[in-house]
PDB file of C-alpha atoms in Angstrom:
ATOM      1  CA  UNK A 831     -46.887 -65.679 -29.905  1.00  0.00           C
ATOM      2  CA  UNK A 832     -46.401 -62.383 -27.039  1.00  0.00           C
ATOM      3  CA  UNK A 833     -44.257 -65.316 -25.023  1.00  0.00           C
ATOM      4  CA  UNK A 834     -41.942 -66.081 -27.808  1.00  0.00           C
ATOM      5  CA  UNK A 835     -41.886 -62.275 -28.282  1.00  0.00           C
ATOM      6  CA  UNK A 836     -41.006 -61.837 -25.055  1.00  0.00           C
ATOM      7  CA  UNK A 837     -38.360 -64.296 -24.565  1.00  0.00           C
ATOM      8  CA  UNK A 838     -36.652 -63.003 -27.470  1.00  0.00           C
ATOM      9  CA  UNK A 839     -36.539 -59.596 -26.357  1.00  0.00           C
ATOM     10  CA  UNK A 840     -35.073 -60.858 -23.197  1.00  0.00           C
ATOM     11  CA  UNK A 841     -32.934 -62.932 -24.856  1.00  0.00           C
ATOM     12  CA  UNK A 842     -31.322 -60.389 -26.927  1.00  0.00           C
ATOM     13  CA  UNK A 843     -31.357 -57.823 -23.614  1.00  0.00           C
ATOM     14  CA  UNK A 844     -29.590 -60.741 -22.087  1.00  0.00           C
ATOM     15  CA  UNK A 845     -26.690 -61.166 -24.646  1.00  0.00           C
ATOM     16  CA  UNK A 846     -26.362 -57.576 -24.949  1.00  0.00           C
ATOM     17  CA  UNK A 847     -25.674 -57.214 -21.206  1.00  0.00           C
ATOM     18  CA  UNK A 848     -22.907 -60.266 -20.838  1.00  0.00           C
ATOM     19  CA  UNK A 849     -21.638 -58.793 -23.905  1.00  0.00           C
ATOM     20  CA  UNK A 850     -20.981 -55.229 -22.131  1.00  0.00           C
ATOM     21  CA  UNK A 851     -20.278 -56.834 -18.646  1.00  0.00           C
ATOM     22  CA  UNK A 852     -17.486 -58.750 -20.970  1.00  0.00           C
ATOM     23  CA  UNK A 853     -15.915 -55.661 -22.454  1.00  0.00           C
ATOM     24  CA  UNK A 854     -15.572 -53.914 -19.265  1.00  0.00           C
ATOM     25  CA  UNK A 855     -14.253 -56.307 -17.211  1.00  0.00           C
ATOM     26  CA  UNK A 856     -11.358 -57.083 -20.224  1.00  0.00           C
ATOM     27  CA  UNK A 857     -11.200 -53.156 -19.914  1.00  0.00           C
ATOM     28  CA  UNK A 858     -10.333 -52.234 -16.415  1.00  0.00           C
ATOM     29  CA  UNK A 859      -8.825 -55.708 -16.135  1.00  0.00           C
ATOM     30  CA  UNK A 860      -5.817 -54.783 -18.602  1.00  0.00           C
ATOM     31  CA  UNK A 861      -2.272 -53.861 -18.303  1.00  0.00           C
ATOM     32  CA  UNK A 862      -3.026 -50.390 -19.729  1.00  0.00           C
ATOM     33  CA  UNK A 863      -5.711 -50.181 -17.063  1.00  0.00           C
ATOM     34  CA  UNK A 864      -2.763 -50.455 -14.320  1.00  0.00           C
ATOM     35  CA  UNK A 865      -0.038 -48.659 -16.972  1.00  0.00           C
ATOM     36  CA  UNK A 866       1.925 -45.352 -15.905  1.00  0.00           C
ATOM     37  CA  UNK A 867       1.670 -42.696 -17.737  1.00  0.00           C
ATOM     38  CA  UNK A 868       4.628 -40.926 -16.792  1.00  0.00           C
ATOM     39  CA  UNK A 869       7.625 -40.608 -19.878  1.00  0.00           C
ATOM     40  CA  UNK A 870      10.911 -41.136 -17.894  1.00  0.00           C
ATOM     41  CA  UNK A 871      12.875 -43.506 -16.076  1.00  0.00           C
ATOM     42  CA  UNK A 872      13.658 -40.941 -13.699  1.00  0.00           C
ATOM     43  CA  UNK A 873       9.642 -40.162 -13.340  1.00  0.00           C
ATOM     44  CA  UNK A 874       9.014 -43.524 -12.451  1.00  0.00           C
ATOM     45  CA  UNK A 875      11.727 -45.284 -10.652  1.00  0.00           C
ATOM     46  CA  UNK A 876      12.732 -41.452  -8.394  1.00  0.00           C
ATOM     47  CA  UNK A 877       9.499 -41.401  -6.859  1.00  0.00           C
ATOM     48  CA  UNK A 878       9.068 -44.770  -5.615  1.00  0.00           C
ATOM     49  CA  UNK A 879       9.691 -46.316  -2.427  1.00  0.00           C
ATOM     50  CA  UNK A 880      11.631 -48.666  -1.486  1.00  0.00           C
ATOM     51  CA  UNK A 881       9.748 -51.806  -2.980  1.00  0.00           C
ATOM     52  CA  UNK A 882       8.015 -51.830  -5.765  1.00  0.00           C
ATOM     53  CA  UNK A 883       7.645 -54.334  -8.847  1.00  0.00           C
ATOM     54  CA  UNK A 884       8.045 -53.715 -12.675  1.00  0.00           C
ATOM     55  CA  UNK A 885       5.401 -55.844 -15.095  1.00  0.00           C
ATOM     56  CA  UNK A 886       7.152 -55.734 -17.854  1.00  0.00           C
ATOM     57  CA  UNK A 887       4.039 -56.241 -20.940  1.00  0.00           C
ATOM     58  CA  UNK A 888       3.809 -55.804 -25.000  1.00  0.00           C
ATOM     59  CA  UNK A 889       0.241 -55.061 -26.509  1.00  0.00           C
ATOM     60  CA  UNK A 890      -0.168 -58.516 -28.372  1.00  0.00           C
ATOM     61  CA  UNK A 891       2.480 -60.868 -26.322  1.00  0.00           C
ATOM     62  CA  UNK A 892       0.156 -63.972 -25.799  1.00  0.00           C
ATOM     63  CA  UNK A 893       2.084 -64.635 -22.890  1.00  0.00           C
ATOM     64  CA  UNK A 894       0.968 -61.405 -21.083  1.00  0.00           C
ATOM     65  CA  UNK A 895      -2.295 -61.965 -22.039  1.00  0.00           C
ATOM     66  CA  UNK A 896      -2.937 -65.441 -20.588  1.00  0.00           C
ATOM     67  CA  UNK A 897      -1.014 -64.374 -17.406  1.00  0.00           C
ATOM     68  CA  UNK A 898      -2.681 -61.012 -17.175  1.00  0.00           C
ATOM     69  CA  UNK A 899      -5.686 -61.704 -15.089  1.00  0.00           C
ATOM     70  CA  UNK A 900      -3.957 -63.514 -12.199  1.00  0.00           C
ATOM     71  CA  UNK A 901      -0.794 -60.279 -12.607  1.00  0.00           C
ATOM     72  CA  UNK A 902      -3.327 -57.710 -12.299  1.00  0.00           C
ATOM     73  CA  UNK A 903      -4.743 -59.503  -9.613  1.00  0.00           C
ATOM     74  CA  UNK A 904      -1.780 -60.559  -7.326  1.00  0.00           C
ATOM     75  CA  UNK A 905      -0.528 -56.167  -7.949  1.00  0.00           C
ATOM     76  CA  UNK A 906      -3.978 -55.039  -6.744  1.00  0.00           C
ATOM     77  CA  UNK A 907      -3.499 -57.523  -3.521  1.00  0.00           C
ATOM     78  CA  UNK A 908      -0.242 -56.564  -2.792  1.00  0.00           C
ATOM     79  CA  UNK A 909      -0.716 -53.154  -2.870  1.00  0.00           C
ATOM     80  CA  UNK A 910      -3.877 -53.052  -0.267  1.00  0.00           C
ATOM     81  CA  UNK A 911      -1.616 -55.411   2.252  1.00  0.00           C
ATOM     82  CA  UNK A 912       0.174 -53.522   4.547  1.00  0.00           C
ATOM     83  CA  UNK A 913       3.735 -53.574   3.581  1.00  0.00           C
ATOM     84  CA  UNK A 914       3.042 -54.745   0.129  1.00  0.00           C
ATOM     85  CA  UNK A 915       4.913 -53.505  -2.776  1.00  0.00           C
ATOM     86  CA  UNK A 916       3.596 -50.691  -5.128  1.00  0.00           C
ATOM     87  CA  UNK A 917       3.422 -52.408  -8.930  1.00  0.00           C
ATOM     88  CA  UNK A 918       4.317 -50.310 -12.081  1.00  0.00           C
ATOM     89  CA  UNK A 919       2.804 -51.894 -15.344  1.00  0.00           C
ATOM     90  CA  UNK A 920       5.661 -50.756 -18.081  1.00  0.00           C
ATOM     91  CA  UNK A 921       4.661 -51.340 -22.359  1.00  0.00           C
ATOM     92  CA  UNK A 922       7.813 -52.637 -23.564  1.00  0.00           C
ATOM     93  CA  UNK A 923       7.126 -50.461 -26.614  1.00  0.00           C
ATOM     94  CA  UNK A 924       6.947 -46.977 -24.647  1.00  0.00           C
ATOM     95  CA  UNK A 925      10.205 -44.548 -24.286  1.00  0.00           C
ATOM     96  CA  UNK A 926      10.390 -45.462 -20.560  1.00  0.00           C
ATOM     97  CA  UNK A 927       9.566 -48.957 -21.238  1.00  0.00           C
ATOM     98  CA  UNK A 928      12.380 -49.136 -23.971  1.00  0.00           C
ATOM     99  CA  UNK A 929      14.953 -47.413 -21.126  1.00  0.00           C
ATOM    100  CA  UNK A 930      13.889 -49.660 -18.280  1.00  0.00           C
ATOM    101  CA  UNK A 931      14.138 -52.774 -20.439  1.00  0.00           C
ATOM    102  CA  UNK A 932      18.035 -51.576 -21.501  1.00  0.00           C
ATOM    103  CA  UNK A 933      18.096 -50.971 -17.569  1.00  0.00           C
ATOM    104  CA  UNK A 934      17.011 -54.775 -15.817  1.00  0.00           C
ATOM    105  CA  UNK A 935      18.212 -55.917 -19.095  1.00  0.00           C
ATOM    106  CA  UNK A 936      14.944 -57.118 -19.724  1.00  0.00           C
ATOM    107  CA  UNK A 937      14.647 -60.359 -22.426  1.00  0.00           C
ATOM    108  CA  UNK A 938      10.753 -61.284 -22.822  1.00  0.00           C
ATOM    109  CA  UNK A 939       8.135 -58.796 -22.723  1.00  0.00           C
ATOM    110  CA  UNK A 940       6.286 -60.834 -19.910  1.00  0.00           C
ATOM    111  CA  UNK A 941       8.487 -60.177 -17.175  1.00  0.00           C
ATOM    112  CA  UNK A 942       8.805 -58.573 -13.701  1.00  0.00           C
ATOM    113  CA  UNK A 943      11.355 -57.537 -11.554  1.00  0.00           C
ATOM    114  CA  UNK A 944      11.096 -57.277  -8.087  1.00  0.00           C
ATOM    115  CA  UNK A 945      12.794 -54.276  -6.317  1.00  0.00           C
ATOM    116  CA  UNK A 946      13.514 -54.391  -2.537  1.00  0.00           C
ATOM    117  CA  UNK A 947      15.514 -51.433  -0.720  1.00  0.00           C
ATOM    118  CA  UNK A 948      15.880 -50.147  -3.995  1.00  0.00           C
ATOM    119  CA  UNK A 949      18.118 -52.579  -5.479  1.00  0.00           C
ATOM    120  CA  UNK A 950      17.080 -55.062  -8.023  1.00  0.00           C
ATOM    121  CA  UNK A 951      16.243 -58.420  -6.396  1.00  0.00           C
ATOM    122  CA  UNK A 952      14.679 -60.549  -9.116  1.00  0.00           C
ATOM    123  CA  UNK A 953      14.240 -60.788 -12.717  1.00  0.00           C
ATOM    124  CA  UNK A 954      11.019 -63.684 -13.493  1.00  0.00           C
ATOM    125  CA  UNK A 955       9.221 -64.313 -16.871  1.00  0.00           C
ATOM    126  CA  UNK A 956       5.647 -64.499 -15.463  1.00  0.00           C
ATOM    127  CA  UNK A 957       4.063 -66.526 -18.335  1.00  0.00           C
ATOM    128  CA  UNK A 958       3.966 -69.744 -19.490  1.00  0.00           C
ATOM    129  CA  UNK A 959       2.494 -71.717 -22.401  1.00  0.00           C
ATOM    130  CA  UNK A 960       0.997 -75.454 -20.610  1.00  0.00           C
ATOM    131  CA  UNK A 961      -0.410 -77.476 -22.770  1.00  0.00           C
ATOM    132  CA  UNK A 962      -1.086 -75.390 -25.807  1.00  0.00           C
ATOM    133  CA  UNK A 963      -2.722 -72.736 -23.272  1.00  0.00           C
ATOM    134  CA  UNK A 964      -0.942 -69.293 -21.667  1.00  0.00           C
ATOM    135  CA  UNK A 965      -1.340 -68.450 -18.137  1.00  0.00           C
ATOM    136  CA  UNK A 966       0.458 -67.177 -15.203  1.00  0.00           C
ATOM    137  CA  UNK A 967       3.575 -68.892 -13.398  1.00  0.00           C
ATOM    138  CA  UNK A 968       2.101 -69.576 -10.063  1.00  0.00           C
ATOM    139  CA  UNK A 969       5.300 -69.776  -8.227  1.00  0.00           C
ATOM    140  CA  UNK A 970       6.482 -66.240  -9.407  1.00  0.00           C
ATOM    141  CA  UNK A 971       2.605 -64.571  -8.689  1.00  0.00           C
ATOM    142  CA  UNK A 972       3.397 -66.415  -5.552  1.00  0.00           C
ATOM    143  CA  UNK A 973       7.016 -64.851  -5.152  1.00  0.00           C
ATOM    144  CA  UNK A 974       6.398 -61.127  -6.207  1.00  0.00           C
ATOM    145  CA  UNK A 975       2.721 -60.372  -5.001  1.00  0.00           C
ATOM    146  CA  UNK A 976       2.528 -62.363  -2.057  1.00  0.00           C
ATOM    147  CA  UNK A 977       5.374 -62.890   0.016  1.00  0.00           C
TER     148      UNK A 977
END
């Protein structure tokens, strides 16, 4: 009877702490994790050097949140190699999300655009539904974080 106790109790320990490992990890893994919190075009495209990247994300696109693992992932890369390019995560629904989308003329919410000597190089949608599952474009993680 104490080991069925006991292996309950562990049990339930157990579940609570995958649970919690879970959350955070879907926490600090998240576009609003990465986001800037600055208001302005001018606040966020002034100050930057001469690379730098644009995620373009909206809170419940299922396309940026299949692909946003493997996004987060290839900006936190690039951005500890020497030479890589800083990455801005923008919310599509902000006021300098709204004016940066009306600036790169910006169609789906899961795209980037890759800036190089501070002229627009690339526009990509990120995202892709395969087989009734989204996830990340490998090519364009590829292009923009990694290259």
């Amino acid at each position: 009877m104490k080991k069925k106790k006991f292996f309950l109790f562990v049990g339930i320990v157990g579940i609570i702490l995958i649970a919690a490992f879970i959350w955070g990890f879907e926490k600090n893994n998240s576009y609003r994790s990465q986001s800037d919190t600055r208001n302005s075009v001018s606040e966020i495209i002034e100050g930057k050097s001469k690379d730098y990247n644009l995620v373009f994300y909206k809170k419940g696109c299922p396309y940026c949140k299949g692909a946003m693992f493997e996004i987060v992932k290839g900006a936190v890369d690039s951005s500890l190699r020497e030479g890589g390019a800083e990455t801005l995560f923008v919310d599509t629904e902000g006021k300098a999300g709204r004016e940066l989308v009306k600036k790169y003329h910006v169609r789906y919410a899961a795209t980037v655009v890759k800036v190089r000597n501070k002229k627009e190089v690339k526009k990509m949608v990120y995202a892709e539904k395969v087989a009734g599952k989204y996830r990340a474009k490998e090519e364009v993680v590829d292009e923009v974080f990694r290259r």
